[in-house]
mmCIF file of C-alpha atoms in Angstrom:
data_model
loop_
_atom_site.group_PDB
_atom_site.id
_atom_site.type_symbol
_atom_site.label_atom_id
_atom_site.label_comp_id
_atom_site.label_asym_id
_atom_site.label_seq_id
_atom_site.Cartn_x
_atom_site.Cartn_y
_atom_site.Cartn_z
ATOM 1 C CA MET A 1 39.071 55.992 8.083
ATOM 2 C CA PHE A 2 37.636 52.906 9.727
ATOM 3 C CA ASN A 3 40.150 50.353 10.824
ATOM 4 C CA THR A 4 39.848 46.998 9.082
ATOM 5 C CA PRO A 5 38.073 44.986 11.850
ATOM 6 C CA VAL A 6 35.469 47.704 12.311
ATOM 7 C CA ALA A 7 34.852 47.958 8.565
ATOM 8 C CA ILE A 8 34.398 44.203 8.240
ATOM 9 C CA SER A 9 31.987 44.096 11.179
ATOM 10 C CA PHE A 10 29.982 47.008 9.769
ATOM 11 C CA THR A 11 29.784 45.352 6.345
ATOM 12 C CA LEU A 12 28.568 42.063 7.843
ATOM 13 C CA LEU A 13 25.918 43.885 9.846
ATOM 14 C CA LEU A 14 24.582 45.598 6.744
ATOM 15 C CA SER A 15 24.586 42.315 4.812
ATOM 16 C CA PHE A 16 22.221 40.458 7.177
ATOM 17 C CA PRO A 17 19.020 41.848 5.596
ATOM 18 C CA LEU A 18 20.321 40.865 2.159
ATOM 19 C CA ILE A 19 21.039 37.338 3.361
ATOM 20 C CA PHE A 20 17.480 36.924 4.614
ATOM 21 C CA LEU A 21 16.106 38.439 1.413
ATOM 22 C CA PHE A 22 18.035 36.242 -1.000
ATOM 23 C CA ALA A 23 18.458 33.083 1.103
ATOM 24 C CA PRO A 24 15.487 31.292 -0.524
ATOM 25 C CA GLN A 25 17.120 31.738 -3.934
ATOM 26 C CA ILE A 26 20.627 30.864 -2.752
ATOM 27 C CA PHE A 27 19.591 27.983 -0.491
ATOM 28 C CA PRO A 28 16.327 26.652 -1.923
ATOM 29 C CA SER A 29 14.002 24.689 0.345
ATOM 30 C CA LYS A 30 14.085 20.934 0.011
ATOM 31 C CA HIS A 31 10.315 20.840 -0.379
ATOM 32 C CA VAL A 32 7.894 22.528 -2.719
ATOM 33 C CA ASP A 33 5.668 24.875 -0.735
ATOM 34 C CA ILE A 34 1.897 24.882 -1.078
ATOM 35 C CA SER A 35 0.930 28.440 -1.932
ATOM 36 C CA ILE A 36 -2.124 30.187 -0.543
ATOM 37 C CA PRO A 37 -3.768 30.413 -4.009
ATOM 38 C CA ASP A 38 -3.239 26.653 -4.511
ATOM 39 C CA GLU A 39 -4.716 25.947 -1.088
ATOM 40 C CA LEU A 40 -7.752 28.119 -1.836
ATOM 41 C CA ASP A 41 -8.244 26.396 -5.204
ATOM 42 C CA ASP A 42 -8.229 23.026 -3.460
ATOM 43 C CA LEU A 43 -10.657 24.143 -0.769
ATOM 44 C CA ALA A 44 -13.088 25.361 -3.420
ATOM 45 C CA LEU A 45 -12.817 22.025 -5.264
ATOM 46 C CA PHE A 46 -13.302 20.037 -2.043
ATOM 47 C CA ARG A 47 -16.317 22.122 -1.147
ATOM 48 C CA ARG A 48 -17.957 21.507 -4.531
ATOM 49 C CA ALA A 49 -17.298 17.768 -4.305
ATOM 50 C CA THR A 50 -18.679 17.629 -0.766
ATOM 51 C CA LEU A 51 -21.833 19.548 -1.630
ATOM 52 C CA ALA A 52 -22.422 17.350 -4.682
ATOM 53 C CA SER A 53 -22.295 14.282 -2.436
ATOM 54 C CA ILE A 54 -24.503 15.546 0.395
ATOM 55 C CA ASP A 55 -27.521 13.613 -0.866
ATOM 56 C CA GLY A 56 -25.518 10.393 -0.536
ATOM 57 C CA VAL A 57 -25.700 9.672 -4.232
ATOM 58 C CA GLY A 58 -23.439 12.287 -5.729
ATOM 59 C CA GLY A 59 -25.496 14.733 -7.704
ATOM 60 C CA ALA A 60 -23.098 14.834 -10.649
ATOM 61 C CA ILE A 61 -23.269 13.150 -14.031
ATOM 62 C CA SER A 62 -20.178 11.534 -15.518
ATOM 63 C CA ARG A 63 -18.734 12.924 -18.704
ATOM 64 C CA LEU A 64 -17.942 9.373 -19.766
ATOM 65 C CA ASP A 65 -21.158 7.516 -19.026
ATOM 66 C CA THR A 66 -24.632 8.758 -18.170
ATOM 67 C CA THR A 67 -26.749 5.617 -18.598
ATOM 68 C CA ASN A 68 -24.962 2.609 -17.066
ATOM 69 C CA PRO A 69 -25.965 2.287 -13.385
ATOM 70 C CA ARG A 70 -23.187 -0.130 -12.392
ATOM 71 C CA MET A 71 -20.750 0.908 -9.688
ATOM 72 C CA LYS A 72 -17.333 1.984 -10.933
ATOM 73 C CA ILE A 73 -13.704 2.020 -9.897
ATOM 74 C CA ALA A 74 -11.984 5.393 -10.180
ATOM 75 C CA PHE A 75 -8.333 4.861 -11.110
ATOM 76 C CA LEU A 76 -6.283 7.800 -9.845
ATOM 77 C CA PHE A 77 -2.908 8.094 -11.570
ATOM 78 C CA LEU A 78 -0.386 10.242 -9.696
ATOM 79 C CA THR A 79 2.672 10.940 -11.838
ATOM 80 C CA ASN A 80 5.581 13.282 -12.493
ATOM 81 C CA THR A 81 6.818 11.444 -15.605
ATOM 82 C CA ASP A 82 5.321 9.870 -18.701
ATOM 83 C CA LEU A 83 2.845 7.032 -18.155
ATOM 84 C CA HIS A 84 5.285 4.468 -19.505
ATOM 85 C CA PHE A 85 2.904 1.557 -18.956
ATOM 86 C CA ALA A 86 -0.087 3.212 -20.643
ATOM 87 C CA PRO A 87 -0.238 0.478 -23.362
ATOM 88 C CA LEU A 88 -0.486 -2.198 -20.669
ATOM 89 C CA TRP A 89 -3.195 -0.290 -18.814
ATOM 90 C CA ASP A 90 -4.977 0.365 -22.106
ATOM 91 C CA ARG A 91 -5.181 -3.381 -22.683
ATOM 92 C CA PHE A 92 -6.274 -3.868 -19.060
ATOM 93 C CA PHE A 93 -9.221 -1.469 -19.509
ATOM 94 C CA ALA A 94 -10.229 -2.677 -22.995
ATOM 95 C CA GLY A 95 -13.819 -3.877 -23.210
ATOM 96 C CA HIS A 96 -14.863 -2.625 -19.779
ATOM 97 C CA ASP A 97 -16.415 0.753 -20.541
ATOM 98 C CA GLY A 98 -18.973 1.799 -17.968
ATOM 99 C CA ARG A 99 -17.180 0.129 -15.067
ATOM 100 C CA PHE A 100 -14.284 2.521 -14.539
ATOM 101 C CA ASN A 101 -13.121 6.110 -14.800
ATOM 102 C CA ILE A 102 -9.567 7.408 -15.112
ATOM 103 C CA TYR A 103 -8.134 10.591 -13.602
ATOM 104 C CA ILE A 104 -4.518 11.683 -14.044
ATOM 105 C CA HIS A 105 -2.637 14.216 -11.920
ATOM 106 C CA ALA A 106 0.575 15.067 -13.778
ATOM 107 C CA ASP A 107 3.101 17.457 -12.266
ATOM 108 C CA PRO A 108 2.879 20.589 -14.488
ATOM 109 C CA SER A 109 6.555 21.384 -13.883
ATOM 110 C CA ALA A 110 7.601 18.158 -15.642
ATOM 111 C CA ARG A 111 7.576 17.613 -19.384
ATOM 112 C CA ILE A 112 5.072 14.801 -19.776
ATOM 113 C CA SER A 113 3.878 13.334 -23.059
ATOM 114 C CA ARG A 114 0.200 12.526 -22.971
ATOM 115 C CA PRO A 115 -0.358 8.852 -23.781
ATOM 116 C CA GLY A 116 -2.156 7.701 -26.869
ATOM 117 C CA GLY A 117 -5.145 5.445 -26.634
ATOM 118 C CA ARG A 118 -8.783 6.248 -26.161
ATOM 119 C CA VAL A 119 -9.062 5.553 -22.410
ATOM 120 C CA PHE A 120 -6.540 8.223 -21.398
ATOM 121 C CA LYS A 121 -7.817 10.944 -23.708
ATOM 122 C CA GLY A 122 -9.145 13.947 -21.802
ATOM 123 C CA ARG A 123 -8.491 12.384 -18.405
ATOM 124 C CA PHE A 124 -5.836 14.831 -17.125
ATOM 125 C CA ILE A 125 -7.111 16.996 -14.266
ATOM 126 C CA ALA A 126 -6.013 20.475 -13.178
ATOM 127 C CA ALA A 127 -2.749 19.720 -11.387
ATOM 128 C CA LYS A 128 -0.221 21.420 -9.138
ATOM 129 C CA ARG A 129 3.470 20.808 -8.642
ATOM 130 C CA THR A 130 4.402 17.795 -6.510
ATOM 131 C CA GLN A 131 7.477 16.524 -4.737
ATOM 132 C CA ARG A 132 8.292 13.293 -2.952
ATOM 133 C CA ALA A 133 8.285 13.344 0.855
ATOM 134 C CA SER A 134 6.208 16.515 1.001
ATOM 135 C CA PRO A 135 2.570 17.493 1.674
ATOM 136 C CA THR A 136 2.155 18.224 -2.058
ATOM 137 C CA LEU A 137 1.595 14.488 -2.623
ATOM 138 C CA ILE A 138 -1.233 14.539 -0.083
ATOM 139 C CA SER A 139 -2.770 17.513 -1.878
ATOM 140 C CA ALA A 140 -2.484 15.783 -5.257
ATOM 141 C CA ALA A 141 -4.202 12.629 -3.996
ATOM 142 C CA ARG A 142 -6.986 14.678 -2.390
ATOM 143 C CA ARG A 143 -7.349 16.646 -5.630
ATOM 144 C CA LEU A 144 -7.754 13.405 -7.584
ATOM 145 C CA MET A 145 -10.366 12.091 -5.152
ATOM 146 C CA ALA A 146 -12.348 15.322 -5.168
ATOM 147 C CA THR A 147 -12.374 15.430 -8.970
ATOM 148 C CA ALA A 148 -13.542 11.817 -9.155
ATOM 149 C CA LEU A 149 -16.232 12.394 -6.517
ATOM 150 C CA LEU A 150 -17.516 15.414 -8.380
ATOM 151 C CA ASP A 151 -17.334 13.782 -11.801
ATOM 152 C CA ASP A 152 -19.353 10.620 -11.276
ATOM 153 C CA PRO A 153 -21.667 9.548 -8.418
ATOM 154 C CA LEU A 154 -21.126 5.925 -9.427
ATOM 155 C CA ASN A 155 -17.412 6.031 -8.586
ATOM 156 C CA SER A 156 -17.485 3.684 -5.587
ATOM 157 C CA TYR A 157 -13.832 2.727 -5.113
ATOM 158 C CA PHE A 158 -10.858 5.056 -5.569
ATOM 159 C CA ALA A 159 -7.589 3.301 -6.470
ATOM 160 C CA LEU A 160 -4.464 5.458 -6.212
ATOM 161 C CA VAL A 161 -1.604 4.246 -8.427
ATOM 162 C CA SER A 162 1.635 5.716 -9.771
ATOM 163 C CA GLN A 163 3.352 5.682 -13.145
ATOM 164 C CA HIS A 164 5.480 2.797 -11.846
ATOM 165 C CA CYS A 165 2.471 0.587 -11.028
ATOM 166 C CA ILE A 166 1.161 -2.308 -13.087
ATOM 167 C CA PRO A 167 -1.968 -4.462 -12.701
ATOM 168 C CA LEU A 168 -1.374 -8.046 -11.576
ATOM 169 C CA HIS A 169 -4.775 -9.383 -12.640
ATOM 170 C CA SER A 170 -7.427 -8.818 -15.256
ATOM 171 C CA PHE A 171 -9.929 -6.015 -14.883
ATOM 172 C CA ASP A 172 -12.741 -8.526 -14.314
ATOM 173 C CA PHE A 173 -10.841 -10.168 -11.467
ATOM 174 C CA ILE A 174 -10.185 -6.886 -9.683
ATOM 175 C CA TYR A 175 -13.683 -5.532 -10.257
ATOM 176 C CA ASN A 176 -15.433 -8.702 -9.142
ATOM 177 C CA SER A 177 -13.155 -9.012 -6.106
ATOM 178 C CA LEU A 178 -13.964 -5.505 -4.916
ATOM 179 C CA PHE A 179 -17.709 -5.768 -5.477
ATOM 180 C CA THR A 180 -18.299 -9.336 -4.295
ATOM 181 C CA SER A 181 -17.767 -11.223 -1.058
ATOM 182 C CA GLN A 182 -14.082 -12.097 -1.522
ATOM 183 C CA PHE A 183 -13.167 -9.075 0.597
ATOM 184 C CA PRO A 184 -14.856 -7.595 3.680
ATOM 185 C CA GLU A 185 -17.963 -5.756 2.559
ATOM 186 C CA TYR A 186 -17.194 -2.282 1.265
ATOM 187 C CA GLN A 187 -14.072 -1.550 3.266
ATOM 188 C CA SER A 188 -11.065 0.555 2.303
ATOM 189 C CA PHE A 189 -7.827 -1.232 1.481
ATOM 190 C CA ILE A 190 -5.194 0.898 3.145
ATOM 191 C CA GLN A 191 -2.144 -0.177 5.098
ATOM 192 C CA ILE A 192 -2.256 1.040 8.708
ATOM 193 C CA LEU A 193 0.733 0.255 10.935
ATOM 194 C CA SER A 194 1.617 1.561 14.382
ATOM 195 C CA ASN A 195 4.658 -0.255 15.794
ATOM 196 C CA GLU A 196 7.421 0.534 13.327
ATOM 197 C CA SER A 197 10.821 1.352 14.839
ATOM 198 C CA TYR A 198 11.095 4.753 13.129
ATOM 199 C CA MET A 199 7.673 6.079 14.182
ATOM 200 C CA TRP A 200 8.928 8.421 16.909
ATOM 201 C CA ASP A 201 11.512 10.071 14.621
ATOM 202 C CA ARG A 202 8.830 10.694 12.024
ATOM 203 C CA TYR A 203 6.339 11.909 14.606
ATOM 204 C CA VAL A 204 8.712 14.571 15.947
ATOM 205 C CA ALA A 205 10.034 15.575 12.496
ATOM 206 C CA ARG A 206 8.087 18.871 12.801
ATOM 207 C CA GLY A 207 8.919 19.332 16.465
ATOM 208 C CA GLU A 208 8.210 17.222 19.535
ATOM 209 C CA ARG A 209 4.830 18.803 20.349
ATOM 210 C CA THR A 210 3.803 20.170 16.965
ATOM 211 C CA MET A 211 1.272 17.426 16.191
ATOM 212 C CA LEU A 212 -0.541 17.930 19.507
ATOM 213 C CA PRO A 213 -3.309 17.977 20.506
ATOM 214 C CA GLU A 214 -4.884 16.721 17.268
ATOM 215 C CA VAL A 215 -2.501 13.792 16.780
ATOM 216 C CA PRO A 216 -1.043 12.263 19.955
ATOM 217 C CA PHE A 217 1.804 9.838 19.319
ATOM 218 C CA ASP A 218 -0.292 6.775 20.159
ATOM 219 C CA ARG A 219 -2.687 7.700 17.313
ATOM 220 C CA PHE A 220 0.061 8.350 14.749
ATOM 221 C CA ARG A 221 0.059 5.735 11.958
ATOM 222 C CA PHE A 222 2.103 4.674 8.940
ATOM 223 C CA GLY A 223 1.241 2.976 5.656
ATOM 224 C CA SER A 224 1.773 2.759 1.922
ATOM 225 C CA GLN A 225 0.693 5.881 0.045
ATOM 226 C CA PHE A 226 -1.067 3.689 -2.538
ATOM 227 C CA PHE A 227 -4.506 2.461 -1.525
ATOM 228 C CA VAL A 228 -8.064 1.701 -2.606
ATOM 229 C CA LEU A 229 -10.629 3.759 -0.690
ATOM 230 C CA THR A 230 -14.394 3.577 -0.561
ATOM 231 C CA ARG A 231 -16.446 6.583 -1.590
ATOM 232 C CA ARG A 232 -17.324 7.187 2.061
ATOM 233 C CA HIS A 233 -13.661 7.395 3.018
ATOM 234 C CA ALA A 234 -12.770 9.537 0.014
ATOM 235 C CA LEU A 235 -15.289 12.047 1.361
ATOM 236 C CA VAL A 236 -13.707 11.835 4.815
ATOM 237 C CA VAL A 237 -10.367 12.717 3.223
ATOM 238 C CA ILE A 238 -11.523 15.776 1.295
ATOM 239 C CA ARG A 239 -13.618 17.087 4.192
ATOM 240 C CA ASP A 240 -10.732 16.988 6.633
ATOM 241 C CA ARG A 241 -9.236 20.292 7.730
ATOM 242 C CA ARG A 242 -8.143 19.454 11.283
ATOM 243 C CA LEU A 243 -5.374 16.920 10.574
ATOM 244 C CA TRP A 244 -4.363 18.554 7.310
ATOM 245 C CA ARG A 245 -3.347 21.696 9.209
ATOM 246 C CA LYS A 246 -0.812 19.569 11.082
ATOM 247 C CA PHE A 247 0.517 17.390 8.283
ATOM 248 C CA LYS A 248 1.089 20.282 5.890
ATOM 249 C CA MET A 249 3.450 21.979 8.337
ATOM 250 C CA PRO A 250 7.134 22.019 7.314
ATOM 251 C CA CYS A 251 9.503 19.512 8.868
ATOM 252 C CA LEU A 252 12.568 20.448 10.891
ATOM 253 C CA ASN A 253 14.113 17.061 10.134
ATOM 254 C CA ASN A 254 13.618 16.364 6.436
ATOM 255 C CA ASP A 255 15.321 12.980 6.650
ATOM 256 C CA SER A 256 12.379 11.684 8.704
ATOM 257 C CA CYS A 257 9.627 13.559 6.893
ATOM 258 C CA TYR A 258 7.261 11.488 4.748
ATOM 259 C CA PRO A 259 3.825 13.031 5.308
ATOM 260 C CA GLU A 260 2.225 11.151 2.397
ATOM 261 C CA GLU A 261 2.902 7.863 4.246
ATOM 262 C CA HIS A 262 1.276 9.050 7.485
ATOM 263 C CA TYR A 263 -1.613 11.399 6.739
ATOM 264 C CA PHE A 264 -4.062 8.936 5.177
ATOM 265 C CA PRO A 265 -3.450 6.016 7.597
ATOM 266 C CA THR A 266 -3.619 8.346 10.610
ATOM 267 C CA LEU A 267 -6.787 10.099 9.445
ATOM 268 C CA LEU A 268 -8.723 6.931 8.597
ATOM 269 C CA SER A 269 -7.470 5.101 11.679
ATOM 270 C CA MET A 270 -8.850 7.919 13.814
ATOM 271 C CA GLU A 271 -12.107 8.338 11.886
ATOM 272 C CA ASP A 272 -13.100 4.748 11.020
ATOM 273 C CA PRO A 273 -10.583 2.019 11.902
ATOM 274 C CA LYS A 274 -13.139 -0.783 11.529
ATOM 275 C CA GLY A 275 -13.975 0.418 8.046
ATOM 276 C CA CYS A 276 -10.406 -0.279 6.865
ATOM 277 C CA THR A 277 -8.701 -3.601 6.179
ATOM 278 C CA HIS A 278 -5.346 -2.238 7.443
ATOM 279 C CA TYR A 279 -3.554 -3.767 4.430
ATOM 280 C CA THR A 280 -2.867 -2.554 0.909
ATOM 281 C CA LEU A 281 -3.618 -4.235 -2.420
ATOM 282 C CA THR A 282 -0.399 -2.900 -3.967
ATOM 283 C CA ARG A 283 2.707 -5.088 -3.658
ATOM 284 C CA VAL A 284 5.992 -3.261 -3.050
ATOM 285 C CA ASN A 285 9.412 -4.806 -2.396
ATOM 286 C CA TRP A 286 11.249 -2.881 0.330
ATOM 287 C CA THR A 287 13.853 -5.551 1.051
ATOM 288 C CA GLU A 288 16.314 -4.005 -1.408
ATOM 289 C CA SER A 289 15.394 -0.340 -1.148
ATOM 290 C CA VAL A 290 17.787 2.379 -2.309
ATOM 291 C CA ASP A 291 17.691 5.953 -0.926
ATOM 292 C CA GLY A 292 14.195 5.441 0.425
ATOM 293 C CA HIS A 293 12.862 4.007 -2.844
ATOM 294 C CA PRO A 294 11.573 0.418 -3.141
ATOM 295 C CA ARG A 295 13.258 -2.133 -5.356
ATOM 296 C CA THR A 296 12.843 -1.412 -9.059
ATOM 297 C CA TYR A 297 12.279 -4.438 -11.276
ATOM 298 C CA LEU A 298 14.233 -4.602 -14.539
ATOM 299 C CA PRO A 299 13.331 -6.174 -17.916
ATOM 300 C CA SER A 300 15.528 -9.211 -17.295
ATOM 301 C CA GLU A 301 13.435 -10.056 -14.219
ATOM 302 C CA ILE A 302 10.036 -10.024 -15.939
ATOM 303 C CA SER A 303 8.583 -13.521 -16.079
ATOM 304 C CA PRO A 304 5.376 -15.424 -15.289
ATOM 305 C CA GLU A 305 7.002 -16.561 -12.045
ATOM 306 C CA LEU A 306 7.530 -12.952 -10.950
ATOM 307 C CA ILE A 307 3.865 -12.094 -11.563
ATOM 308 C CA TYR A 308 2.701 -15.139 -9.589
ATOM 309 C CA LYS A 309 5.087 -14.253 -6.763
ATOM 310 C CA LEU A 310 3.928 -10.617 -6.612
ATOM 311 C CA ARG A 311 0.295 -11.684 -6.431
ATOM 312 C CA LYS A 312 0.848 -13.663 -3.231
ATOM 313 C CA SER A 313 0.209 -12.051 0.130
ATOM 314 C CA ASN A 314 0.508 -13.079 3.760
ATOM 315 C CA SER A 315 -3.254 -13.408 3.959
ATOM 316 C CA THR A 316 -6.031 -14.999 1.925
ATOM 317 C CA TYR A 317 -6.311 -12.152 -0.579
ATOM 318 C CA SER A 318 -4.253 -11.562 -3.723
ATOM 319 C CA HIS A 319 -2.362 -8.372 -4.481
ATOM 320 C CA MET A 320 -4.014 -6.447 -7.315
ATOM 321 C CA PHE A 321 -1.204 -4.081 -8.299
ATOM 322 C CA ALA A 322 2.582 -3.931 -7.977
ATOM 323 C CA ARG A 323 5.396 -1.436 -8.173
ATOM 324 C CA LYS A 324 8.111 -0.389 -8.919
ATOM 325 C CA PHE A 325 9.036 -1.233 -12.541
ATOM 326 C CA SER A 326 11.541 0.517 -14.793
ATOM 327 C CA PRO A 327 10.044 2.038 -17.973
ATOM 328 C CA ASP A 328 11.860 -0.451 -20.225
ATOM 329 C CA CYS A 329 9.886 -3.287 -18.636
ATOM 330 C CA LEU A 330 6.956 -2.431 -20.912
ATOM 331 C CA LYS A 331 7.959 -4.715 -23.786
ATOM 332 C CA PRO A 332 8.438 -7.917 -21.749
ATOM 333 C CA LEU A 333 5.291 -7.132 -19.742
ATOM 334 C CA MET A 334 3.230 -6.770 -22.918
ATOM 335 C CA LYS A 335 4.526 -10.143 -24.086
ATOM 336 C CA ILE A 336 3.041 -11.918 -21.070
ATOM 337 C CA ALA A 337 -0.013 -9.669 -20.587
ATOM 338 C CA ASP A 338 -2.683 -11.829 -22.211
ATOM 339 C CA ASN A 339 -1.377 -15.260 -21.236
ATOM 340 C CA VAL A 340 -0.188 -14.469 -17.685
ATOM 341 C CA ILE A 341 -1.162 -11.091 -16.190
ATOM 342 C CA PHE A 342 -4.730 -11.025 -17.463
ATOM 343 C CA ARG A 343 -5.303 -14.757 -17.126
ATOM 344 C CA ASP A 344 -6.386 -15.336 -13.545
#
C-alpha cells in the first residue's frame, strides 16, 4: 500500500496531461482564435481582390450597377447584433442608387435578424466569428474591404461603420464632401495618434520585443477603428502580410490588448502617412466611457441640439457619422431625420 502523501503526489503527476488536454474547455481563452482554414479563406479572397485590381481599374463588375460610371462609397457594416438603425440608413440611402454599395459582415455565432428594406437585401457577405479587442475584428474589416474591392471597381471610398453608428448628414452632403474640394484630395480619413499615455502598455501587450523588428515602438500608432479609406489604401490593407503576422499574435496582457485600434493606423502611417488626414469622420464620446466602451446615447438625449453638437469638430470639417446609440434611439431619431439629420 502506498502511504497517503505518495499516493496524492502520484495522482497529481498522472493528472497533468489531463489538465493540459482539457484546460481549453475548462478555462476558455478570452479571445476567439483565427483558425488556419479561416486564414486560408481570407488569403484566397485577398488574392482575388488584389488580382482584380492590378490594372488599376478593378476588373470586376458590380452586381448592383453595371452602367453608371460615377464613383461610389462602399459602406462596410461590421456587426454582431441586429442592424437596429436599418430604417434610418434606408432613408439615408433612398434615391441615391448608383452612388453607393453596402456590405455587411455579421458574426455568424450571433442570432441576427436580417433587416427589411431593399438596400440591405443580399448584402451580407461570407462572415467569420468576431470578438471585441481581438484580431478577428481586423480580419472582418479586411474581409469587407476585399469583398467590396472585388465586387465593384467604382467603389472609391470604403466607410467602416458599426451597428451603433448613425449618419449625421444627408447622403448628398457626405458624397459631395468626399468627392469635392472640401477635404484634401483623395485622402483616407483615419485617426492616427502616437503620444497617448497608454501606448507603451499596449505595445508590450504581446511581449516587450514581440513586435520587433517590423514595428518599433516609435512607429506604433493608435486610432479609432472606424474610418473612411481610399481604394488605394484598402488595397494596401488587404495586401499586407508583414504587419498582420505581428498583430494577430495573442496578447499576454489582455487588459491592454486592442489590436483593432492599432493595426490600421500603424500600417497606413508606415506605408503612406501623407495620404491620410490623421483624423476620423466618426464622432465618439469617450469622456464618459464604461468598461472600455464609449458613452451610449439614450432616447431621452436625442434632439436637434445633440445632432448639431456631434457634427462639430476641432477643425474645419464636419463629422459625418456618430456612435454609440442604444437601439431604442431609433424612434426619436426617425422623428428628426428629415428635418434635422438630413437637412444640412
